[in-house]
mmCIF file of C-alpha atoms in Angstrom:
data_model
loop_
_atom_site.group_PDB
_atom_site.id
_atom_site.type_symbol
_atom_site.label_atom_id
_atom_site.label_comp_id
_atom_site.label_asym_id
_atom_site.label_seq_id
_atom_site.Cartn_x
_atom_site.Cartn_y
_atom_site.Cartn_z
ATOM 1 C CA MET H 474 62.404 45.452 20.497
ATOM 2 C CA ALA H 475 59.337 47.222 20.521
ATOM 3 C CA ALA H 476 56.471 45.450 18.504
ATOM 4 C CA THR H 477 55.394 46.713 15.530
ATOM 5 C CA LYS H 478 51.554 47.941 14.956
ATOM 6 C CA PRO H 479 49.021 45.810 12.280
ATOM 7 C CA PHE H 480 48.615 47.823 9.789
ATOM 8 C CA VAL H 481 45.039 47.894 8.981
ATOM 9 C CA SER H 482 44.056 49.734 5.364
ATOM 10 C CA PRO H 483 41.313 52.084 5.612
ATOM 11 C CA SER H 484 39.828 51.444 2.695
ATOM 12 C CA ILE H 485 38.817 47.758 3.727
ATOM 13 C CA THR H 486 35.537 47.559 5.994
ATOM 14 C CA TYR H 487 34.554 44.317 7.896
ATOM 15 C CA GLU H 488 31.515 43.556 8.100
ATOM 16 C CA THR H 489 29.378 40.255 9.481
ATOM 17 C CA LEU H 490 27.890 38.106 6.519
ATOM 18 C CA GLU H 491 24.414 37.091 6.032
ATOM 19 C CA GLU H 492 23.391 33.219 6.691
ATOM 20 C CA MET H 493 22.871 31.989 3.597
ATOM 21 C CA LEU H 494 19.103 30.063 4.219
ATOM 22 C CA ASP H 495 16.940 27.886 2.034
ATOM 23 C CA VAL H 496 14.132 29.665 0.027
ATOM 24 C CA LYS H 497 11.024 28.101 -0.273
ATOM 25 C CA PRO H 498 10.458 27.065 -3.881
ATOM 26 C CA ARG H 499 7.229 29.095 -5.706
ATOM 27 C CA GLY H 500 4.008 27.212 -5.852
ATOM 28 C CA THR H 501 3.085 25.545 -9.380
ATOM 29 C CA SER H 502 -0.102 24.343 -10.700
ATOM 30 C CA LEU H 503 -0.139 20.331 -10.903
ATOM 31 C CA PHE H 504 -1.395 18.896 -13.921
ATOM 32 C CA LEU H 505 -3.183 15.763 -12.446
ATOM 33 C CA GLY H 506 -4.215 12.795 -15.016
ATOM 34 C CA ILE H 507 -7.057 9.704 -13.023
ATOM 35 C CA PRO H 508 -6.698 6.892 -15.760
ATOM 36 C CA LYS H 509 -10.012 4.189 -15.368
ATOM 37 C CA GLU H 510 -7.790 0.858 -13.948
ATOM 38 C CA SER H 511 -8.449 -2.392 -15.925
ATOM 39 C CA SER H 512 -6.041 -4.385 -13.758
ATOM 40 C CA PHE H 513 -7.402 -7.379 -11.820
ATOM 41 C CA ASN H 514 -9.738 -7.037 -9.258
ATOM 42 C CA GLU H 515 -9.395 -2.988 -8.917
ATOM 43 C CA ASN H 516 -12.016 -0.990 -8.218
ATOM 44 C CA ARG H 517 -10.183 1.704 -6.247
ATOM 45 C CA ILE H 518 -9.587 5.076 -7.327
ATOM 46 C CA ALA H 519 -6.902 7.636 -5.675
ATOM 47 C CA LEU H 520 -8.819 10.692 -5.136
ATOM 48 C CA THR H 521 -12.503 11.329 -4.248
ATOM 49 C CA PRO H 522 -14.456 13.657 -5.634
ATOM 50 C CA GLU H 523 -14.068 15.830 -2.292
ATOM 51 C CA ALA H 524 -10.436 15.647 -2.695
ATOM 52 C CA VAL H 525 -10.709 16.351 -6.540
ATOM 53 C CA GLY H 526 -12.571 19.475 -5.384
ATOM 54 C CA VAL H 527 -9.867 20.596 -2.790
ATOM 55 C CA MET H 528 -7.456 20.244 -5.454
ATOM 56 C CA VAL H 529 -9.190 22.255 -8.084
ATOM 57 C CA ALA H 530 -10.293 24.764 -5.396
ATOM 58 C CA ASN H 531 -6.433 25.185 -4.949
ATOM 59 C CA GLY H 532 -5.586 25.960 -8.729
ATOM 60 C CA HIS H 533 -4.574 22.487 -9.879
ATOM 61 C CA ARG H 534 -6.245 20.789 -12.924
ATOM 62 C CA VAL H 535 -7.136 17.451 -12.798
ATOM 63 C CA VAL H 536 -8.263 15.088 -15.949
ATOM 64 C CA MET H 537 -10.267 11.946 -14.999
ATOM 65 C CA GLU H 538 -11.010 9.260 -17.843
ATOM 66 C CA THR H 539 -14.930 8.729 -18.168
ATOM 67 C CA LYS H 540 -16.097 6.065 -15.591
ATOM 68 C CA ALA H 541 -12.783 5.785 -13.701
ATOM 69 C CA GLY H 542 -14.580 5.743 -10.223
ATOM 70 C CA GLU H 543 -17.316 3.380 -11.611
ATOM 71 C CA GLY H 544 -15.987 0.422 -9.411
ATOM 72 C CA ALA H 545 -15.717 3.139 -6.176
ATOM 73 C CA SER H 546 -19.493 4.111 -6.863
ATOM 74 C CA TYR H 547 -18.562 7.330 -7.927
ATOM 75 C CA THR H 548 -20.061 8.684 -11.243
ATOM 76 C CA ASP H 549 -18.357 11.201 -13.365
ATOM 77 C CA ARG H 550 -20.982 13.813 -12.364
ATOM 78 C CA ASP H 551 -19.547 13.528 -8.996
ATOM 79 C CA TYR H 552 -16.044 14.456 -10.752
ATOM 80 C CA SER H 553 -17.386 17.188 -13.039
ATOM 81 C CA GLU H 554 -19.760 19.127 -10.501
ATOM 82 C CA ALA H 555 -15.939 18.538 -8.374
ATOM 83 C CA GLY H 556 -14.212 20.431 -10.929
ATOM 84 C CA ALA H 557 -12.307 17.605 -13.185
ATOM 85 C CA GLN H 558 -12.393 17.537 -16.840
ATOM 86 C CA ILE H 559 -13.830 14.043 -17.863
ATOM 87 C CA VAL H 560 -12.131 12.693 -21.053
ATOM 88 C CA TYR H 561 -13.009 9.587 -23.311
ATOM 89 C CA ASP H 562 -9.411 8.943 -24.438
ATOM 90 C CA LYS H 563 -6.763 7.443 -22.395
ATOM 91 C CA LYS H 564 -3.949 8.848 -24.055
ATOM 92 C CA THR H 565 -5.431 12.348 -22.960
ATOM 93 C CA VAL H 566 -5.037 11.635 -19.753
ATOM 94 C CA TYR H 567 -1.865 10.420 -19.966
ATOM 95 C CA GLU H 568 -0.669 13.575 -21.560
ATOM 96 C CA CYS H 569 -0.568 15.026 -18.130
ATOM 97 C CA ASN H 570 2.699 15.758 -16.187
ATOM 98 C CA MET H 571 1.548 13.829 -12.838
ATOM 99 C CA LEU H 572 -0.472 10.420 -13.129
ATOM 100 C CA VAL H 573 -2.510 9.345 -9.964
ATOM 101 C CA LYS H 574 -3.232 5.330 -10.141
ATOM 102 C CA SER H 575 -4.838 2.730 -7.960
ATOM 103 C CA ALA H 576 -3.082 0.372 -9.898
ATOM 104 C CA PRO H 577 0.784 -0.725 -10.578
ATOM 105 C CA VAL H 578 2.013 0.706 -14.238
ATOM 106 C CA SER H 579 1.292 -2.117 -16.724
ATOM 107 C CA GLU H 580 3.334 -2.849 -20.087
ATOM 108 C CA ALA H 581 0.188 -1.240 -21.884
ATOM 109 C CA GLU H 582 0.381 2.047 -19.961
ATOM 110 C CA CYS H 583 4.167 2.173 -20.291
ATOM 111 C CA GLU H 584 3.927 2.780 -23.697
ATOM 112 C CA LEU H 585 1.550 6.049 -23.372
ATOM 113 C CA MET H 586 3.806 7.885 -20.668
ATOM 114 C CA HIS H 587 5.849 10.190 -21.668
ATOM 115 C CA LEU H 588 8.862 11.835 -20.995
ATOM 116 C CA ASN H 589 10.209 13.253 -17.687
ATOM 117 C CA GLN H 590 6.760 12.087 -16.755
ATOM 118 C CA CYS H 591 5.639 11.561 -12.256
ATOM 119 C CA VAL H 592 3.274 8.795 -11.378
ATOM 120 C CA ILE H 593 2.208 8.033 -7.811
ATOM 121 C CA SER H 594 0.325 4.499 -7.613
ATOM 122 C CA PRO H 595 1.128 1.034 -5.723
ATOM 123 C CA ILE H 596 4.281 -1.116 -7.148
ATOM 124 C CA HIS H 597 3.206 -4.517 -6.105
ATOM 125 C CA LEU H 598 6.469 -6.100 -5.882
ATOM 126 C CA SER H 599 5.862 -10.129 -6.164
ATOM 127 C CA VAL H 600 4.440 -9.076 -9.493
ATOM 128 C CA MET H 601 6.559 -6.002 -11.406
ATOM 129 C CA LYS H 602 8.517 -6.758 -14.315
ATOM 130 C CA ARG H 603 11.785 -5.747 -15.715
ATOM 131 C CA GLU H 604 10.384 -4.673 -19.317
ATOM 132 C CA ILE H 605 7.761 -2.456 -17.032
ATOM 133 C CA LEU H 606 10.955 -0.818 -15.240
ATOM 134 C CA GLN H 607 13.812 -0.373 -17.813
ATOM 135 C CA LYS H 608 10.735 0.986 -19.913
ATOM 136 C CA MET H 609 9.799 3.376 -17.707
ATOM 137 C CA MET H 610 14.111 3.753 -16.686
ATOM 138 C CA ASP H 611 14.064 4.716 -20.501
ATOM 139 C CA LYS H 612 11.659 7.628 -20.028
ATOM 140 C CA LYS H 613 13.264 9.380 -17.080
ATOM 141 C CA ILE H 614 10.231 9.011 -15.071
ATOM 142 C CA THR H 615 9.656 9.821 -11.455
ATOM 143 C CA ALA H 616 7.580 6.962 -9.582
ATOM 144 C CA LEU H 617 6.106 6.436 -6.322
ATOM 145 C CA SER H 618 4.615 3.923 -4.053
ATOM 146 C CA PHE H 619 2.034 3.227 -2.300
ATOM 147 C CA GLU H 620 3.563 0.894 -0.294
ATOM 148 C CA ASN H 621 6.956 2.599 0.651
ATOM 149 C CA LEU H 622 5.442 6.071 1.109
ATOM 150 C CA LYS H 623 6.033 7.445 4.827
ATOM 151 C CA ASP H 624 4.527 9.757 7.038
ATOM 152 C CA ASP H 625 6.376 12.679 9.092
ATOM 153 C CA THR H 626 6.443 10.045 11.730
ATOM 154 C CA GLY H 627 8.129 7.026 9.586
ATOM 155 C CA HIS H 628 4.835 5.184 9.513
ATOM 156 C CA ASN H 629 3.263 3.957 5.602
ATOM 157 C CA PRO H 630 -0.015 5.350 6.231
ATOM 158 C CA ILE H 631 -1.727 4.091 2.881
ATOM 159 C CA VAL H 632 -0.165 0.390 4.074
ATOM 160 C CA ARG H 633 -1.566 0.658 7.376
ATOM 161 C CA SER H 634 -5.237 2.154 6.294
ATOM 162 C CA MET H 635 -5.546 -0.824 3.567
ATOM 163 C CA SER H 636 -4.554 -3.687 6.273
ATOM 164 C CA GLU H 637 -6.821 -2.265 8.693
ATOM 165 C CA ILE H 638 -9.551 -2.548 6.170
ATOM 166 C CA ALA H 639 -8.428 -5.598 4.911
ATOM 167 C CA GLY H 640 -8.387 -6.896 8.959
ATOM 168 C CA SER H 641 -11.498 -5.883 9.319
ATOM 169 C CA ALA H 642 -13.370 -7.391 6.771
ATOM 170 C CA VAL H 643 -11.960 -10.839 7.613
ATOM 171 C CA MET H 644 -14.483 -11.721 9.730
ATOM 172 C CA LEU H 645 -17.487 -10.502 8.202
ATOM 173 C CA ILE H 646 -16.195 -12.978 4.893
ATOM 174 C CA ALA H 647 -15.673 -15.222 7.172
ATOM 175 C CA GLY H 648 -19.118 -15.194 8.787
ATOM 176 C CA GLN H 649 -20.281 -15.031 5.308
ATOM 177 C CA TYR H 650 -19.162 -18.075 4.163
ATOM 178 C CA LEU H 651 -20.007 -19.571 7.651
ATOM 179 C CA SER H 652 -23.431 -19.485 7.046
ATOM 180 C CA ASN H 653 -25.807 -22.099 5.169
ATOM 181 C CA ALA H 654 -26.614 -18.903 2.518
ATOM 182 C CA ASN H 655 -23.430 -20.368 1.363
ATOM 183 C CA ASN H 656 -22.922 -23.857 1.555
ATOM 184 C CA GLY H 657 -21.352 -23.225 5.189
ATOM 185 C CA LYS H 658 -21.494 -25.208 8.380
ATOM 186 C CA GLY H 659 -24.054 -22.822 9.493
ATOM 187 C CA VAL H 660 -22.403 -21.507 12.222
ATOM 188 C CA LEU H 661 -22.874 -17.730 13.410
ATOM 189 C CA VAL H 662 -19.433 -15.961 14.006
ATOM 190 C CA GLY H 663 -19.590 -15.815 18.339
ATOM 191 C CA GLY H 664 -21.920 -17.570 18.837
ATOM 192 C CA ILE H 665 -24.775 -16.752 21.584
ATOM 193 C CA SER H 666 -25.325 -17.057 25.655
ATOM 194 C CA GLY H 667 -24.733 -20.447 26.395
ATOM 195 C CA ILE H 668 -23.146 -21.640 23.358
ATOM 196 C CA PRO H 669 -19.393 -22.236 23.272
ATOM 197 C CA PRO H 670 -17.449 -19.134 21.138
ATOM 198 C CA THR H 671 -16.415 -19.722 17.737
ATOM 199 C CA LYS H 672 -12.572 -20.251 17.546
ATOM 200 C CA VAL H 673 -10.728 -18.177 14.961
ATOM 201 C CA ILE H 674 -6.991 -18.793 14.753
ATOM 202 C CA ILE H 675 -4.912 -15.631 13.087
ATOM 203 C CA ILE H 676 -1.411 -16.534 12.095
ATOM 204 C CA GLY H 677 0.575 -12.901 12.257
ATOM 205 C CA ALA H 678 0.021 -10.257 14.663
ATOM 206 C CA GLY H 679 0.561 -7.434 12.236
ATOM 207 C CA ILE H 680 -2.418 -4.539 11.629
ATOM 208 C CA VAL H 681 -4.218 -7.275 9.538
ATOM 209 C CA GLY H 682 -3.883 -9.633 12.558
ATOM 210 C CA GLU H 683 -4.631 -7.194 14.723
ATOM 211 C CA TYR H 684 -8.153 -5.826 13.302
ATOM 212 C CA ALA H 685 -9.103 -9.244 12.442
ATOM 213 C CA ALA H 686 -8.770 -10.046 16.309
ATOM 214 C CA ARG H 687 -10.739 -6.759 17.226
ATOM 215 C CA THR H 688 -13.656 -7.659 14.960
ATOM 216 C CA ALA H 689 -13.665 -11.172 16.106
ATOM 217 C CA LEU H 690 -13.751 -10.143 19.613
ATOM 218 C CA ALA H 691 -16.137 -7.394 18.832
ATOM 219 C CA MET H 692 -18.622 -10.241 17.634
ATOM 220 C CA GLY H 693 -18.184 -12.732 20.849
ATOM 221 C CA ALA H 694 -15.431 -15.044 18.972
ATOM 222 C CA SER H 695 -12.646 -16.970 20.830
ATOM 223 C CA VAL H 696 -9.233 -15.745 19.067
ATOM 224 C CA LYS H 697 -5.663 -17.598 19.064
ATOM 225 C CA ILE H 698 -3.160 -15.741 17.389
ATOM 226 C CA PHE H 699 0.364 -16.967 16.280
ATOM 227 C CA ASP H 700 3.202 -15.339 15.433
ATOM 228 C CA ASN H 701 7.208 -15.735 15.592
ATOM 229 C CA SER H 702 7.904 -12.107 16.758
ATOM 230 C CA ILE H 703 7.333 -11.543 20.560
ATOM 231 C CA TYR H 704 7.270 -8.045 19.797
ATOM 232 C CA ARG H 705 4.266 -8.139 17.701
ATOM 233 C CA LEU H 706 2.714 -10.042 19.993
ATOM 234 C CA LYS H 707 3.192 -8.002 23.284
ATOM 235 C CA ARG H 708 2.151 -4.690 21.113
ATOM 236 C CA LEU H 709 -1.252 -6.593 19.632
ATOM 237 C CA GLN H 710 -1.958 -7.433 23.129
ATOM 238 C CA ASN H 711 -1.227 -3.831 24.299
ATOM 239 C CA ASN H 712 -3.016 -2.227 21.415
ATOM 240 C CA ILE H 713 -6.140 -4.254 22.668
ATOM 241 C CA GLY H 714 -6.036 -3.352 26.029
ATOM 242 C CA GLY H 715 -6.435 -7.306 27.027
ATOM 243 C CA ARG H 716 -4.427 -10.638 27.725
ATOM 244 C CA LEU H 717 -4.916 -12.584 24.487
ATOM 245 C CA TRP H 718 -4.163 -16.452 23.843
ATOM 246 C CA THR H 719 -0.695 -15.949 22.190
ATOM 247 C CA SER H 720 1.821 -18.179 20.907
ATOM 248 C CA VAL H 721 4.875 -18.183 18.762
ATOM 249 C CA ILE H 722 4.428 -20.434 15.119
ATOM 250 C CA GLU H 723 5.040 -23.925 16.723
ATOM 251 C CA PRO H 724 4.144 -26.550 13.970
ATOM 252 C CA LYS H 725 2.220 -28.929 16.788
ATOM 253 C CA ILE H 726 0.816 -26.218 18.516
ATOM 254 C CA LEU H 727 -0.575 -25.138 15.220
ATOM 255 C CA ALA H 728 -1.699 -28.095 14.099
ATOM 256 C CA LYS H 729 -3.067 -28.631 17.421
ATOM 257 C CA GLN H 730 -4.955 -25.678 17.197
ATOM 258 C CA LEU H 731 -5.849 -25.939 13.355
ATOM 259 C CA LYS H 732 -8.138 -29.269 14.235
ATOM 260 C CA THR H 733 -10.801 -27.405 15.750
ATOM 261 C CA CYS H 734 -10.962 -23.636 14.888
ATOM 262 C CA ASP H 735 -14.010 -22.674 12.679
ATOM 263 C CA VAL H 736 -11.957 -19.922 11.031
ATOM 264 C CA ALA H 737 -8.460 -19.282 10.369
ATOM 265 C CA VAL H 738 -6.719 -16.115 9.240
ATOM 266 C CA GLY H 739 -3.207 -16.409 7.134
ATOM 267 C CA ALA H 740 -2.301 -12.390 8.186
ATOM 268 C CA LEU H 741 1.771 -12.934 7.969
ATOM 269 C CA ASN H 742 3.905 -9.829 6.603
ATOM 270 C CA SER H 743 7.083 -10.063 4.309
ATOM 271 C CA SER H 744 9.247 -7.826 3.854
ATOM 272 C CA SER H 745 9.920 -8.667 0.621
ATOM 273 C CA GLY H 746 9.717 -11.495 -1.594
ATOM 274 C CA ARG H 747 6.997 -14.309 -0.975
ATOM 275 C CA THR H 748 5.179 -15.034 2.534
ATOM 276 C CA PRO H 749 6.564 -18.214 3.870
ATOM 277 C CA ILE H 750 4.125 -20.879 4.285
ATOM 278 C CA VAL H 751 3.334 -22.448 7.760
ATOM 279 C CA VAL H 752 0.262 -24.166 7.572
ATOM 280 C CA SER H 753 1.309 -27.239 5.512
ATOM 281 C CA GLU H 754 -1.380 -29.629 3.713
ATOM 282 C CA GLU H 755 -1.442 -31.743 6.089
ATOM 283 C CA MET H 756 -2.620 -29.743 8.526
ATOM 284 C CA VAL H 757 -5.714 -28.445 5.919
ATOM 285 C CA SER H 758 -6.865 -31.730 5.314
ATOM 286 C CA ASN H 759 -6.979 -32.474 8.980
ATOM 287 C CA MET H 760 -9.123 -29.296 9.501
ATOM 288 C CA ARG H 761 -12.795 -30.080 10.193
ATOM 289 C CA PRO H 762 -15.414 -30.015 7.325
ATOM 290 C CA GLY H 763 -16.675 -26.392 6.362
ATOM 291 C CA THR H 764 -14.034 -24.946 8.355
ATOM 292 C CA VAL H 765 -13.356 -21.554 7.007
ATOM 293 C CA ILE H 766 -9.686 -20.543 5.530
ATOM 294 C CA VAL H 767 -8.816 -16.711 4.839
ATOM 295 C CA ASP H 768 -5.360 -16.071 3.065
ATOM 296 C CA VAL H 769 -5.285 -12.524 3.325
ATOM 297 C CA CYS H 770 -1.154 -12.837 2.215
ATOM 298 C CA ILE H 771 -2.281 -14.373 -0.783
ATOM 299 C CA ASP H 772 -0.921 -11.559 -2.849
ATOM 300 C CA ARG H 773 2.733 -12.796 -1.848
ATOM 301 C CA GLY H 774 1.693 -16.257 -2.236
ATOM 302 C CA GLY H 775 -0.009 -17.049 0.650
ATOM 303 C CA CYS H 776 1.240 -18.981 4.087
ATOM 304 C CA PHE H 777 -1.404 -21.936 3.768
ATOM 305 C CA GLU H 778 0.150 -24.345 1.255
ATOM 306 C CA THR H 779 -3.168 -25.223 -0.180
ATOM 307 C CA SER H 780 -4.128 -21.686 -1.408
ATOM 308 C CA GLU H 781 -4.599 -20.712 -4.226
ATOM 309 C CA VAL H 782 -5.302 -17.509 -5.936
ATOM 310 C CA THR H 783 -9.629 -16.703 -6.805
ATOM 311 C CA SER H 784 -10.813 -13.681 -7.817
ATOM 312 C CA GLN H 785 -14.385 -11.545 -6.221
ATOM 313 C CA GLU H 786 -16.266 -13.208 -9.205
ATOM 314 C CA ASP H 787 -15.500 -16.668 -8.178
ATOM 315 C CA PRO H 788 -13.911 -16.328 -4.591
ATOM 316 C CA ILE H 789 -13.509 -19.480 -3.017
ATOM 317 C CA PHE H 790 -12.748 -23.049 -3.871
ATOM 318 C CA ARG H 791 -12.973 -26.269 -1.221
ATOM 319 C CA LYS H 792 -9.885 -28.586 -0.788
ATOM 320 C CA TYR H 793 -10.495 -31.410 1.857
ATOM 321 C CA ASP H 794 -14.045 -29.956 2.121
ATOM 322 C CA VAL H 795 -12.153 -27.047 3.727
ATOM 323 C CA ILE H 796 -13.583 -23.538 2.230
ATOM 324 C CA HIS H 797 -10.786 -21.468 0.852
ATOM 325 C CA TYR H 798 -11.046 -17.747 0.284
ATOM 326 C CA CYS H 799 -8.041 -16.447 -1.610
ATOM 327 C CA VAL H 800 -8.986 -12.970 -3.180
ATOM 328 C CA PRO H 801 -5.971 -11.394 -3.569
ATOM 329 C CA ASN H 802 -6.348 -7.123 -2.520
ATOM 330 C CA ILE H 803 -9.362 -7.651 -0.146
ATOM 331 C CA PRO H 804 -9.478 -3.950 0.462
ATOM 332 C CA SER H 805 -10.692 -3.281 -3.330
ATOM 333 C CA GLY H 806 -13.798 -5.736 -2.163
ATOM 334 C CA PHE H 807 -14.195 -2.418 0.128
ATOM 335 C CA ALA H 808 -13.282 0.153 -2.533
ATOM 336 C CA ARG H 809 -15.427 3.092 -1.507
ATOM 337 C CA THR H 810 -13.602 2.893 1.877
ATOM 338 C CA ALA H 811 -10.391 2.049 0.428
ATOM 339 C CA SER H 812 -10.736 4.717 -2.316
ATOM 340 C CA GLN H 813 -11.483 7.191 0.828
ATOM 341 C CA ALA H 814 -8.538 6.146 2.842
ATOM 342 C CA ILE H 815 -6.005 6.618 -0.096
ATOM 343 C CA SER H 816 -7.151 10.096 -1.082
ATOM 344 C CA ASN H 817 -6.744 11.140 2.455
ATOM 345 C CA VAL H 818 -3.001 10.531 2.148
ATOM 346 C CA LEU H 819 -2.619 11.745 -1.187
ATOM 347 C CA MET H 820 -4.431 14.647 -0.941
ATOM 348 C CA PRO H 821 -2.432 16.530 1.218
ATOM 349 C CA LEU H 822 0.595 15.019 -0.121
ATOM 350 C CA LEU H 823 -0.453 17.105 -3.557
ATOM 351 C CA LEU H 824 -1.262 20.043 -2.021
ATOM 352 C CA GLU H 825 1.887 19.901 -0.270
ATOM 353 C CA THR H 826 3.775 18.551 -3.864
ATOM 354 C CA GLY H 827 2.672 22.073 -5.752
ATOM 355 C CA ASP H 828 2.877 24.468 -2.472
ATOM 356 C CA ASN H 829 6.664 23.192 -3.068
ATOM 357 C CA GLY H 830 6.961 23.611 -6.714
ATOM 358 C CA GLY H 831 6.899 20.070 -7.629
ATOM 359 C CA ILE H 832 7.803 16.724 -6.358
ATOM 360 C CA GLU H 833 11.548 17.180 -7.423
ATOM 361 C CA ASN H 834 11.560 20.393 -4.463
ATOM 362 C CA LEU H 835 9.461 17.722 -2.185
ATOM 363 C CA VAL H 836 11.937 15.042 -2.150
ATOM 364 C CA TRP H 837 14.564 17.227 -1.675
ATOM 365 C CA LEU H 838 12.755 19.090 1.689
ATOM 366 C CA LYS H 839 11.092 15.938 2.757
ATOM 367 C CA PRO H 840 13.513 13.302 3.477
ATOM 368 C CA ASN H 841 10.737 10.946 4.707
ATOM 369 C CA ILE H 842 9.311 11.003 0.957
ATOM 370 C CA ARG H 843 12.222 9.674 -0.449
ATOM 371 C CA SER H 844 11.830 5.794 0.687
ATOM 372 C CA GLY H 845 8.781 6.082 -1.773
ATOM 373 C CA ILE H 846 10.663 6.914 -4.783
ATOM 374 C CA TYR H 847 11.616 3.783 -6.730
ATOM 375 C CA LEU H 848 12.620 6.011 -9.975
ATOM 376 C CA PHE H 849 13.776 9.419 -9.919
ATOM 377 C CA LYS H 850 14.126 10.762 -13.330
ATOM 378 C CA GLY H 851 14.488 7.277 -14.769
ATOM 379 C CA SER H 852 17.115 6.372 -12.176
ATOM 380 C CA LEU H 853 16.410 3.435 -10.315
ATOM 381 C CA THR H 854 16.538 4.171 -6.188
ATOM 382 C CA ASN H 855 14.928 0.708 -4.700
ATOM 383 C CA LEU H 856 18.153 -1.403 -3.950
ATOM 384 C CA TYR H 857 15.902 -4.185 -3.742
ATOM 385 C CA LEU H 858 14.390 -4.000 -7.309
ATOM 386 C CA SER H 859 18.450 -3.731 -8.368
ATOM 387 C CA GLU H 860 19.087 -6.736 -7.005
ATOM 388 C CA ARG H 861 16.183 -8.346 -8.423
ATOM 389 C CA PHE H 862 16.335 -7.102 -11.547
ATOM 390 C CA ASN H 863 20.042 -6.609 -11.855
ATOM 391 C CA LEU H 864 19.384 -3.070 -12.791
ATOM 392 C CA LYS H 865 22.059 0.022 -11.964
ATOM 393 C CA TYR H 866 21.331 1.505 -8.376
ATOM 394 C CA THR H 867 21.392 5.171 -7.710
ATOM 395 C CA ASP H 868 21.024 6.294 -3.998
ATOM 396 C CA LEU H 869 18.391 8.642 -3.875
ATOM 397 C CA ASN H 870 20.138 10.921 -0.868
ATOM 398 C CA LEU H 871 23.413 11.377 -2.533
ATOM 399 C CA ILE H 872 21.620 12.783 -5.335
ATOM 400 C CA MET H 873 19.636 15.450 -3.396
ATOM 401 C CA ALA H 874 23.197 15.500 -1.341
ATOM 402 C CA SER H 875 24.618 16.998 -4.623
ATOM 403 C CA LYS H 876 21.761 19.276 -5.321
ATOM 404 C CA ARG H 877 22.935 21.372 -1.937
#
């Protein structure tokens, strides 16, 4: 039996369908507000006058509270000439659609924020309060944190910059309090020919520890580094390009080295929660009189048992005749450099946000930005904060997937 031929209607046309591609959203003009910070020891500002000038030249509007840049030695005139609008009322700044801050959002500032606002600022997980989070959630805020913001390579650019500043500053601070001018033991960091070099102990081989070691070595000091991560110790040696004295944090070895050091630096990193205490009060009591302790990780509790938070106005105290420098947020003491470093990261990010039509579109187009978002339109998208405060967690990737 012959097979029947298929019937094709002449009224039907067959054409190749075009591939559906994402269409880049239209750009939008950002309305940025920069308030004056009143937080403890905060002198930085998130955008420099040069960065503001670039933003204004690209069609964005910037409103600043008067004297917002004073801590970083920037005047209102610097910003005014760059194109920013200077206002004398904090409420006017908080009417902007997007806030850019160099300090975490406070409870008082939550009251000034309005519905569906966006804020870019530090978060300081260790001191965050549930009440602040809840108020921001109620107002459907979208919030991006400095600490968790990642670039295209997967690194945290602002955290790294601040760590580099803190590490580099450590030896300058230690040298200041070793001198007779500050009732120190009168020792020159590094020493000179014919005199044994100053002995520096660094606890932690992260970015802070690496830059503290670089500065100490450049000054001629003898450096010994402790960390429980062999990978970090190897990376530090490779980055510096020389063989260094390194060790895991073994209490007896650490105690022995602390007895004879001139400077001890606490530079341990903690991904969440409090920094572990690795130097006991007994170890500190056995250190030589006049030794300087600089506890960089005091922001998260400190790694020395004797550490207590101090301020830039009264930065040190003595215990067992050992000088303790425990000022949190060391980069703020070098506010102009720190502000420039933060601005170098945020300015390109803000320009990209405007080009892509707002923060919501940018988060959808660039997955690496999502790690920095801890609130998205009022939904809590940070798992650590959710578990800590027993608040509902929402996966940001699922929110973005639902947009497809």
